[in-house]
Amino acid sequence: MDAPTASGESFTVNTDPIRINEDSVVIAADIMATNGVIHVIDNIIASQAVSQTIADLAVADDNLSTLVAALTAADLVGAISADGPITCLAPTNDAFAALPEGTVDSLLLPENVETLKDILLTHCISGNIVSSMVTSGPITTLSGNTIEAVVNDDGSITFDGATVITADVVASNGIAHVIDKVIVPTSDEAAATTVAPTTAAPTTEAAKDDTHDDGDDIDHSMDGVKDSPPSSAAMYGTAVATAAVSAGFAMLI
């Protein structure tokens, strides 16, 4: 069935499982409030007014021009313009400038394209992950590398030490979080760290510690993303916050 929304647009309610349109599954239904009912879904329903992809938003932001140049050199503009959904951690121009001198110029050379792709895909995560869904823990990125998400006591969020300075920018194919540092994989294995001019290279012993086998078979690849239904209060907060972000972004464009 089709249902009208307060914005004047409509969405389709499907069954088996119950979902809005095709991708937003209802994970908690019938939360009663004094003024209505809440159904929590696992994906953002982008307004039809949100027509810009993550790539479009990056191109339109002068503060992300180095990222756009890197995506172009790595032939990844099409990838972050695809249907998704994906979540992109977008380093600012200042973040790239903070890398050791000559690093960016070197990465943009044709012979380093695979390294550049690995770095950029380490900033991309499958799915729509708004800031309220992030918990402290490891997250596997589209490069196969793992980054560590940390939610601090003050509510700020970091990914491998890169702080989110603008969260929850809604695009037609996902979410972007602007970050203040570039996350650079340190080895061929699934591990990454943030590099800045004053960052010391990891010691041999530290590298050895990172490769130890913890002895379990549990998949921790998305520990840094909430995947279980939260409390009613938390679900209400997430639903309201997501709606506010989507509405605000739609007004901007």
PDB file of C-alpha atoms in Angstrom:
ATOM      1  CA  MET A   1       0.000   0.000   0.000  1.00  0.00           C
ATOM      2  CA  ASP A   2       1.047   3.607  -0.596  1.00  0.00           C
ATOM      3  CA  ALA A   3       0.942   6.063   2.296  1.00  0.00           C
ATOM      4  CA  PRO A   4       1.191   9.866   2.118  1.00  0.00           C
ATOM      5  CA  THR A   5       3.762  11.644   4.318  1.00  0.00           C
ATOM      6  CA  ALA A   6       3.701  15.035   6.025  1.00  0.00           C
ATOM      7  CA  SER A   7       6.045  16.373   3.318  1.00  0.00           C
ATOM      8  CA  GLY A   8       3.459  15.659   0.650  1.00  0.00           C
ATOM      9  CA  GLU A   9       5.438  12.759  -0.773  1.00  0.00           C
ATOM     10  CA  SER A  10       4.451   9.107  -0.368  1.00  0.00           C
ATOM     11  CA  PHE A  11       6.111   5.789   0.361  1.00  0.00           C
ATOM     12  CA  THR A  12       5.171   2.170  -0.179  1.00  0.00           C
ATOM     13  CA  VAL A  13       4.568  -0.227   2.714  1.00  0.00           C
ATOM     14  CA  ASN A  14       5.603  -3.796   1.876  1.00  0.00           C
ATOM     15  CA  THR A  15       5.252  -7.030   3.842  1.00  0.00           C
ATOM     16  CA  ASP A  16       7.355 -10.113   4.562  1.00  0.00           C
ATOM     17  CA  PRO A  17       9.203  -8.469   6.174  1.00  0.00           C
ATOM     18  CA  ILE A  18       7.335  -5.259   6.883  1.00  0.00           C
ATOM     19  CA  ARG A  19       9.379  -2.515   5.255  1.00  0.00           C
ATOM     20  CA  ILE A  20       9.049   0.962   3.848  1.00  0.00           C
ATOM     21  CA  ASN A  21       9.762   1.063   0.122  1.00  0.00           C
ATOM     22  CA  GLU A  22      12.282  -1.742  -0.488  1.00  0.00           C
ATOM     23  CA  ASP A  23      15.158  -1.154   1.899  1.00  0.00           C
ATOM     24  CA  SER A  24      13.859   0.223   5.224  1.00  0.00           C
ATOM     25  CA  VAL A  25      12.810  -2.722   7.416  1.00  0.00           C
ATOM     26  CA  VAL A  26      10.682  -2.122  10.520  1.00  0.00           C
ATOM     27  CA  ILE A  27      12.781  -3.429  13.438  1.00  0.00           C
ATOM     28  CA  ALA A  28      10.511  -2.260  16.266  1.00  0.00           C
ATOM     29  CA  ALA A  29       6.811  -1.577  15.750  1.00  0.00           C
ATOM     30  CA  ASP A  30       3.929   0.037  17.621  1.00  0.00           C
ATOM     31  CA  ILE A  31       5.758   2.249  20.123  1.00  0.00           C
ATOM     32  CA  MET A  32       2.912   4.214  21.624  1.00  0.00           C
ATOM     33  CA  ALA A  33       3.295   7.931  22.364  1.00  0.00           C
ATOM     34  CA  THR A  34       0.817  10.496  23.667  1.00  0.00           C
ATOM     35  CA  ASN A  35       0.487  11.967  20.196  1.00  0.00           C
ATOM     36  CA  GLY A  36       0.915   8.971  17.921  1.00  0.00           C
ATOM     37  CA  VAL A  37       2.814   5.792  17.142  1.00  0.00           C
ATOM     38  CA  ILE A  38       6.467   5.167  16.265  1.00  0.00           C
ATOM     39  CA  HIS A  39       7.816   2.384  14.061  1.00  0.00           C
ATOM     40  CA  VAL A  40      11.629   2.173  14.095  1.00  0.00           C
ATOM     41  CA  ILE A  41      13.282   1.347  10.757  1.00  0.00           C
ATOM     42  CA  ASP A  42      16.841   0.300   9.939  1.00  0.00           C
ATOM     43  CA  ASN A  43      17.443   2.715   7.070  1.00  0.00           C
ATOM     44  CA  ILE A  44      16.827   6.350   6.244  1.00  0.00           C
ATOM     45  CA  ILE A  45      14.023   7.121   3.808  1.00  0.00           C
ATOM     46  CA  ALA A  46      15.551   9.882   1.728  1.00  0.00           C
ATOM     47  CA  SER A  47      13.187  12.607   0.624  1.00  0.00           C
ATOM     48  CA  GLN A  48      12.628  12.746  -3.105  1.00  0.00           C
ATOM     49  CA  ALA A  49      13.943  16.295  -2.762  1.00  0.00           C
ATOM     50  CA  VAL A  50      17.305  14.795  -1.761  1.00  0.00           C
ATOM     51  CA  SER A  51      18.548  14.163  -5.271  1.00  0.00           C
ATOM     52  CA  GLN A  52      22.281  14.680  -4.765  1.00  0.00           C
ATOM     53  CA  THR A  53      24.589  11.712  -4.335  1.00  0.00           C
ATOM     54  CA  ILE A  54      27.538  11.700  -1.930  1.00  0.00           C
ATOM     55  CA  ALA A  55      29.754  12.518  -4.918  1.00  0.00           C
ATOM     56  CA  ASP A  56      27.536  15.470  -5.861  1.00  0.00           C
ATOM     57  CA  LEU A  57      27.703  16.848  -2.312  1.00  0.00           C
ATOM     58  CA  ALA A  58      31.497  16.506  -2.237  1.00  0.00           C
ATOM     59  CA  VAL A  59      31.890  18.303  -5.575  1.00  0.00           C
ATOM     60  CA  ALA A  60      29.665  21.137  -4.320  1.00  0.00           C
ATOM     61  CA  ASP A  61      31.732  21.632  -1.135  1.00  0.00           C
ATOM     62  CA  ASP A  62      34.944  23.626  -1.702  1.00  0.00           C
ATOM     63  CA  ASN A  63      36.301  22.228   1.571  1.00  0.00           C
ATOM     64  CA  LEU A  64      36.288  18.723   0.056  1.00  0.00           C
ATOM     65  CA  SER A  65      38.032  19.517  -3.240  1.00  0.00           C
ATOM     66  CA  THR A  66      41.102  17.405  -2.423  1.00  0.00           C
ATOM     67  CA  LEU A  67      38.856  14.431  -1.678  1.00  0.00           C
ATOM     68  CA  VAL A  68      37.145  14.937  -5.037  1.00  0.00           C
ATOM     69  CA  ALA A  69      40.527  15.052  -6.789  1.00  0.00           C
ATOM     70  CA  ALA A  70      41.537  11.828  -5.057  1.00  0.00           C
ATOM     71  CA  LEU A  71      38.269  10.090  -5.946  1.00  0.00           C
ATOM     72  CA  THR A  72      38.704  11.186  -9.561  1.00  0.00           C
ATOM     73  CA  ALA A  73      42.296   9.934  -9.725  1.00  0.00           C
ATOM     74  CA  ALA A  74      41.240   6.599  -8.233  1.00  0.00           C
ATOM     75  CA  ASP A  75      38.257   6.306 -10.609  1.00  0.00           C
ATOM     76  CA  LEU A  76      35.885   6.004  -7.627  1.00  0.00           C
ATOM     77  CA  VAL A  77      33.485   8.879  -8.358  1.00  0.00           C
ATOM     78  CA  GLY A  78      31.106   6.413  -9.989  1.00  0.00           C
ATOM     79  CA  ALA A  79      31.311   4.095  -6.982  1.00  0.00           C
ATOM     80  CA  ILE A  80      30.133   6.750  -4.539  1.00  0.00           C
ATOM     81  CA  SER A  81      27.487   7.884  -7.002  1.00  0.00           C
ATOM     82  CA  ALA A  82      25.950   4.393  -7.188  1.00  0.00           C
ATOM     83  CA  ASP A  83      22.700   3.405  -5.498  1.00  0.00           C
ATOM     84  CA  GLY A  84      24.310   2.291  -2.239  1.00  0.00           C
ATOM     85  CA  PRO A  85      23.477   2.795   0.494  1.00  0.00           C
ATOM     86  CA  ILE A  86      26.960   3.644   1.719  1.00  0.00           C
ATOM     87  CA  THR A  87      28.348   5.750   4.543  1.00  0.00           C
ATOM     88  CA  CYS A  88      31.306   7.937   3.609  1.00  0.00           C
ATOM     89  CA  LEU A  89      33.814   9.447   6.042  1.00  0.00           C
ATOM     90  CA  ALA A  90      34.887  12.565   4.142  1.00  0.00           C
ATOM     91  CA  PRO A  91      38.260  14.135   5.074  1.00  0.00           C
ATOM     92  CA  THR A  92      38.514  17.904   4.614  1.00  0.00           C
ATOM     93  CA  ASN A  93      41.173  19.674   2.582  1.00  0.00           C
ATOM     94  CA  ASP A  94      42.947  20.520   5.860  1.00  0.00           C
ATOM     95  CA  ALA A  95      42.957  16.814   6.727  1.00  0.00           C
ATOM     96  CA  PHE A  96      44.794  15.985   3.508  1.00  0.00           C
ATOM     97  CA  ALA A  97      47.131  18.957   3.973  1.00  0.00           C
ATOM     98  CA  ALA A  98      48.094  17.590   7.411  1.00  0.00           C
ATOM     99  CA  LEU A  99      49.620  14.471   5.830  1.00  0.00           C
ATOM    100  CA  PRO A 100      53.408  14.448   5.480  1.00  0.00           C
ATOM    101  CA  GLU A 101      54.636  16.776   2.751  1.00  0.00           C
ATOM    102  CA  GLY A 102      54.377  15.253  -0.713  1.00  0.00           C
ATOM    103  CA  THR A 103      52.012  12.452   0.344  1.00  0.00           C
ATOM    104  CA  VAL A 104      48.966  13.709  -1.554  1.00  0.00           C
ATOM    105  CA  ASP A 105      50.933  14.452  -4.745  1.00  0.00           C
ATOM    106  CA  SER A 106      52.448  10.973  -4.587  1.00  0.00           C
ATOM    107  CA  LEU A 107      49.091   9.274  -4.064  1.00  0.00           C
ATOM    108  CA  LEU A 108      47.624  11.044  -7.098  1.00  0.00           C
ATOM    109  CA  LEU A 109      50.249   9.529  -9.408  1.00  0.00           C
ATOM    110  CA  PRO A 110      48.917   6.772 -11.739  1.00  0.00           C
ATOM    111  CA  GLU A 111      51.377   4.202 -10.376  1.00  0.00           C
ATOM    112  CA  ASN A 112      49.907   4.612  -6.866  1.00  0.00           C
ATOM    113  CA  VAL A 113      46.263   4.260  -7.835  1.00  0.00           C
ATOM    114  CA  GLU A 114      45.748   0.949  -5.995  1.00  0.00           C
ATOM    115  CA  THR A 115      47.134   2.406  -2.766  1.00  0.00           C
ATOM    116  CA  LEU A 116      44.903   5.454  -3.208  1.00  0.00           C
ATOM    117  CA  LYS A 117      41.847   3.246  -3.767  1.00  0.00           C
ATOM    118  CA  ASP A 118      42.638   1.290  -0.617  1.00  0.00           C
ATOM    119  CA  ILE A 119      42.839   4.505   1.416  1.00  0.00           C
ATOM    120  CA  LEU A 120      39.627   5.965   0.003  1.00  0.00           C
ATOM    121  CA  LEU A 121      37.620   2.750   0.381  1.00  0.00           C
ATOM    122  CA  THR A 122      38.784   2.607   4.003  1.00  0.00           C
ATOM    123  CA  HIS A 123      36.609   5.707   4.407  1.00  0.00           C
ATOM    124  CA  CYS A 124      33.498   3.933   3.069  1.00  0.00           C
ATOM    125  CA  ILE A 125      31.159   1.623   4.994  1.00  0.00           C
ATOM    126  CA  SER A 126      28.233  -0.376   3.658  1.00  0.00           C
ATOM    127  CA  GLY A 127      24.791   0.867   4.720  1.00  0.00           C
ATOM    128  CA  ASN A 128      23.255   4.058   6.070  1.00  0.00           C
ATOM    129  CA  ILE A 129      24.988   4.657   9.398  1.00  0.00           C
ATOM    130  CA  VAL A 130      23.786   7.829  11.103  1.00  0.00           C
ATOM    131  CA  SER A 131      25.751   9.084  14.097  1.00  0.00           C
ATOM    132  CA  SER A 132      23.176   7.793  16.585  1.00  0.00           C
ATOM    133  CA  MET A 133      23.840   4.231  15.367  1.00  0.00           C
ATOM    134  CA  VAL A 134      27.588   4.333  16.070  1.00  0.00           C
ATOM    135  CA  THR A 135      28.963   2.536  19.129  1.00  0.00           C
ATOM    136  CA  SER A 136      32.562   2.059  20.217  1.00  0.00           C
ATOM    137  CA  GLY A 137      34.151  -0.891  18.433  1.00  0.00           C
ATOM    138  CA  PRO A 138      35.651  -2.094  15.151  1.00  0.00           C
ATOM    139  CA  ILE A 139      33.937  -1.581  11.793  1.00  0.00           C
ATOM    140  CA  THR A 140      34.981  -3.278   8.556  1.00  0.00           C
ATOM    141  CA  THR A 141      35.139  -0.860   5.634  1.00  0.00           C
ATOM    142  CA  LEU A 142      34.655  -1.467   1.915  1.00  0.00           C
ATOM    143  CA  SER A 143      38.425  -1.859   1.509  1.00  0.00           C
ATOM    144  CA  GLY A 144      38.361  -4.813   3.903  1.00  0.00           C
ATOM    145  CA  ASN A 145      40.370  -2.803   6.434  1.00  0.00           C
ATOM    146  CA  THR A 146      39.014  -2.376   9.943  1.00  0.00           C
ATOM    147  CA  ILE A 147      38.703   0.991  11.650  1.00  0.00           C
ATOM    148  CA  GLU A 148      37.939   1.650  15.303  1.00  0.00           C
ATOM    149  CA  ALA A 149      34.912   3.756  16.168  1.00  0.00           C
ATOM    150  CA  VAL A 150      34.886   5.542  19.525  1.00  0.00           C
ATOM    151  CA  VAL A 151      31.902   7.356  21.020  1.00  0.00           C
ATOM    152  CA  ASN A 152      33.243   9.727  23.663  1.00  0.00           C
ATOM    153  CA  ASP A 153      31.512  10.822  26.867  1.00  0.00           C
ATOM    154  CA  ASP A 154      30.774  14.237  25.353  1.00  0.00           C
ATOM    155  CA  GLY A 155      28.986  12.589  22.413  1.00  0.00           C
ATOM    156  CA  SER A 156      31.751  13.245  19.901  1.00  0.00           C
ATOM    157  CA  ILE A 157      32.688  10.396  17.560  1.00  0.00           C
ATOM    158  CA  THR A 158      36.077   9.388  16.173  1.00  0.00           C
ATOM    159  CA  PHE A 159      37.082   6.782  13.610  1.00  0.00           C
ATOM    160  CA  ASP A 160      40.696   5.730  14.153  1.00  0.00           C
ATOM    161  CA  GLY A 161      41.305   9.107  15.792  1.00  0.00           C
ATOM    162  CA  ALA A 162      39.646  11.131  13.033  1.00  0.00           C
ATOM    163  CA  THR A 163      36.966  13.300  14.658  1.00  0.00           C
ATOM    164  CA  VAL A 164      33.571  13.750  13.032  1.00  0.00           C
ATOM    165  CA  ILE A 165      33.180  17.518  12.641  1.00  0.00           C
ATOM    166  CA  THR A 166      29.958  17.458  10.591  1.00  0.00           C
ATOM    167  CA  ALA A 167      27.685  14.447  11.022  1.00  0.00           C
ATOM    168  CA  ASP A 168      24.699  13.004   9.193  1.00  0.00           C
ATOM    169  CA  VAL A 169      24.829  14.755   5.825  1.00  0.00           C
ATOM    170  CA  VAL A 170      22.053  12.975   3.963  1.00  0.00           C
ATOM    171  CA  ALA A 171      22.493  12.069   0.291  1.00  0.00           C
ATOM    172  CA  SER A 172      20.303  10.144  -2.108  1.00  0.00           C
ATOM    173  CA  ASN A 173      22.609   7.115  -1.854  1.00  0.00           C
ATOM    174  CA  GLY A 174      23.759   7.241   1.745  1.00  0.00           C
ATOM    175  CA  ILE A 175      25.238   9.309   4.539  1.00  0.00           C
ATOM    176  CA  ALA A 176      28.406  11.402   4.798  1.00  0.00           C
ATOM    177  CA  HIS A 177      30.281  12.353   7.961  1.00  0.00           C
ATOM    178  CA  VAL A 178      32.976  15.005   7.494  1.00  0.00           C
ATOM    179  CA  ILE A 179      36.166  14.174   9.436  1.00  0.00           C
ATOM    180  CA  ASP A 180      39.286  16.145  10.338  1.00  0.00           C
ATOM    181  CA  LYS A 181      41.994  13.571   9.498  1.00  0.00           C
ATOM    182  CA  VAL A 182      42.766  11.054   6.775  1.00  0.00           C
ATOM    183  CA  ILE A 183      42.614   7.387   7.752  1.00  0.00           C
ATOM    184  CA  VAL A 184      45.511   5.507   6.168  1.00  0.00           C
ATOM    185  CA  PRO A 185      45.826   1.688   6.285  1.00  0.00           C
ATOM    186  CA  THR A 186      49.083   0.656   7.923  1.00  0.00           C
ATOM    187  CA  SER A 187      49.415  -2.822   6.363  1.00  0.00           C
ATOM    188  CA  ASP A 188      47.814  -5.349   4.051  1.00  0.00           C
ATOM    189  CA  GLU A 189      45.859  -6.820   6.934  1.00  0.00           C
ATOM    190  CA  ALA A 190      42.583  -5.390   8.191  1.00  0.00           C
ATOM    191  CA  ALA A 191      43.944  -2.601  10.364  1.00  0.00           C
ATOM    192  CA  ALA A 192      44.118   1.152   9.934  1.00  0.00           C
ATOM    193  CA  THR A 193      45.320   4.251  11.697  1.00  0.00           C
ATOM    194  CA  THR A 194      45.117   7.995  11.278  1.00  0.00           C
ATOM    195  CA  VAL A 195      48.268   9.654   9.975  1.00  0.00           C
ATOM    196  CA  ALA A 196      49.256  13.244  10.789  1.00  0.00           C
ATOM    197  CA  PRO A 197      52.662  14.922  10.571  1.00  0.00           C
ATOM    198  CA  THR A 198      53.412  14.275  14.230  1.00  0.00           C
ATOM    199  CA  THR A 199      52.203  10.666  14.222  1.00  0.00           C
ATOM    200  CA  ALA A 200      55.020   8.222  14.901  1.00  0.00           C
ATOM    201  CA  ALA A 201      55.256   5.059  12.841  1.00  0.00           C
ATOM    202  CA  PRO A 202      54.095   1.971  14.755  1.00  0.00           C
ATOM    203  CA  THR A 203      56.892   0.040  16.415  1.00  0.00           C
ATOM    204  CA  THR A 204      57.693  -3.537  15.447  1.00  0.00           C
ATOM    205  CA  GLU A 205      56.430  -4.781  18.791  1.00  0.00           C
ATOM    206  CA  ALA A 206      53.197  -2.847  18.432  1.00  0.00           C
ATOM    207  CA  ALA A 207      52.706  -4.306  14.961  1.00  0.00           C
ATOM    208  CA  LYS A 208      53.233  -7.776  16.387  1.00  0.00           C
ATOM    209  CA  ASP A 209      50.649  -7.117  19.080  1.00  0.00           C
ATOM    210  CA  ASP A 210      48.119  -6.075  16.433  1.00  0.00           C
ATOM    211  CA  THR A 211      48.446  -9.405  14.630  1.00  0.00           C
ATOM    212  CA  HIS A 212      47.810 -11.733  17.544  1.00  0.00           C
ATOM    213  CA  ASP A 213      45.006 -14.253  17.318  1.00  0.00           C
ATOM    214  CA  ASP A 214      42.376 -13.682  20.002  1.00  0.00           C
ATOM    215  CA  GLY A 215      41.305 -17.318  19.714  1.00  0.00           C
ATOM    216  CA  ASP A 216      37.618 -16.817  18.983  1.00  0.00           C
ATOM    217  CA  ASP A 217      35.538 -17.166  15.821  1.00  0.00           C
ATOM    218  CA  ILE A 218      33.136 -14.326  16.551  1.00  0.00           C
ATOM    219  CA  ASP A 219      32.595 -11.842  13.734  1.00  0.00           C
ATOM    220  CA  HIS A 220      33.393  -8.419  15.202  1.00  0.00           C
ATOM    221  CA  SER A 221      33.357  -6.630  11.843  1.00  0.00           C
ATOM    222  CA  MET A 222      30.474  -4.302  12.714  1.00  0.00           C
ATOM    223  CA  ASP A 223      30.834  -4.036  16.482  1.00  0.00           C
ATOM    224  CA  GLY A 224      30.952  -0.270  16.094  1.00  0.00           C
ATOM    225  CA  VAL A 225      27.400  -0.114  14.717  1.00  0.00           C
ATOM    226  CA  LYS A 226      24.290  -0.741  16.756  1.00  0.00           C
ATOM    227  CA  ASP A 227      22.399  -3.763  15.408  1.00  0.00           C
ATOM    228  CA  SER A 228      19.971  -4.581  18.199  1.00  0.00           C
ATOM    229  CA  PRO A 229      16.718  -2.734  18.974  1.00  0.00           C
ATOM    230  CA  PRO A 230      17.380   0.107  21.464  1.00  0.00           C
ATOM    231  CA  SER A 231      15.150   1.181  24.320  1.00  0.00           C
ATOM    232  CA  SER A 232      11.884   2.981  23.574  1.00  0.00           C
ATOM    233  CA  ALA A 233      13.393   6.304  24.599  1.00  0.00           C
ATOM    234  CA  ALA A 234      16.462   5.761  22.451  1.00  0.00           C
ATOM    235  CA  MET A 235      14.361   4.662  19.482  1.00  0.00           C
ATOM    236  CA  TYR A 236      12.208   7.748  19.790  1.00  0.00           C
ATOM    237  CA  GLY A 237      15.287   9.954  19.928  1.00  0.00           C
ATOM    238  CA  THR A 238      16.840   8.273  16.905  1.00  0.00           C
ATOM    239  CA  ALA A 239      13.623   8.517  14.902  1.00  0.00           C
ATOM    240  CA  VAL A 240      13.116  12.188  15.714  1.00  0.00           C
ATOM    241  CA  ALA A 241      16.784  13.068  15.104  1.00  0.00           C
ATOM    242  CA  THR A 242      16.835  11.242  11.762  1.00  0.00           C
ATOM    243  CA  ALA A 243      13.619  12.935  10.667  1.00  0.00           C
ATOM    244  CA  ALA A 244      15.020  16.323  11.646  1.00  0.00           C
ATOM    245  CA  VAL A 245      18.262  15.730   9.725  1.00  0.00           C
ATOM    246  CA  SER A 246      16.428  14.574   6.604  1.00  0.00           C
ATOM    247  CA  ALA A 247      13.994  17.496   6.745  1.00  0.00           C
ATOM    248  CA  GLY A 248      16.742  20.042   7.342  1.00  0.00           C
ATOM    249  CA  PHE A 249      18.890  18.763   4.504  1.00  0.00           C
ATOM    250  CA  ALA A 250      15.931  18.737   2.135  1.00  0.00           C
ATOM    251  CA  MET A 251      15.326  22.421   2.954  1.00  0.00           C
ATOM    252  CA  LEU A 252      18.977  23.279   2.241  1.00  0.00           C
ATOM    253  CA  ILE A 253      18.884  21.865  -1.264  1.00  0.00           C
TER     254      ILE A 253
END
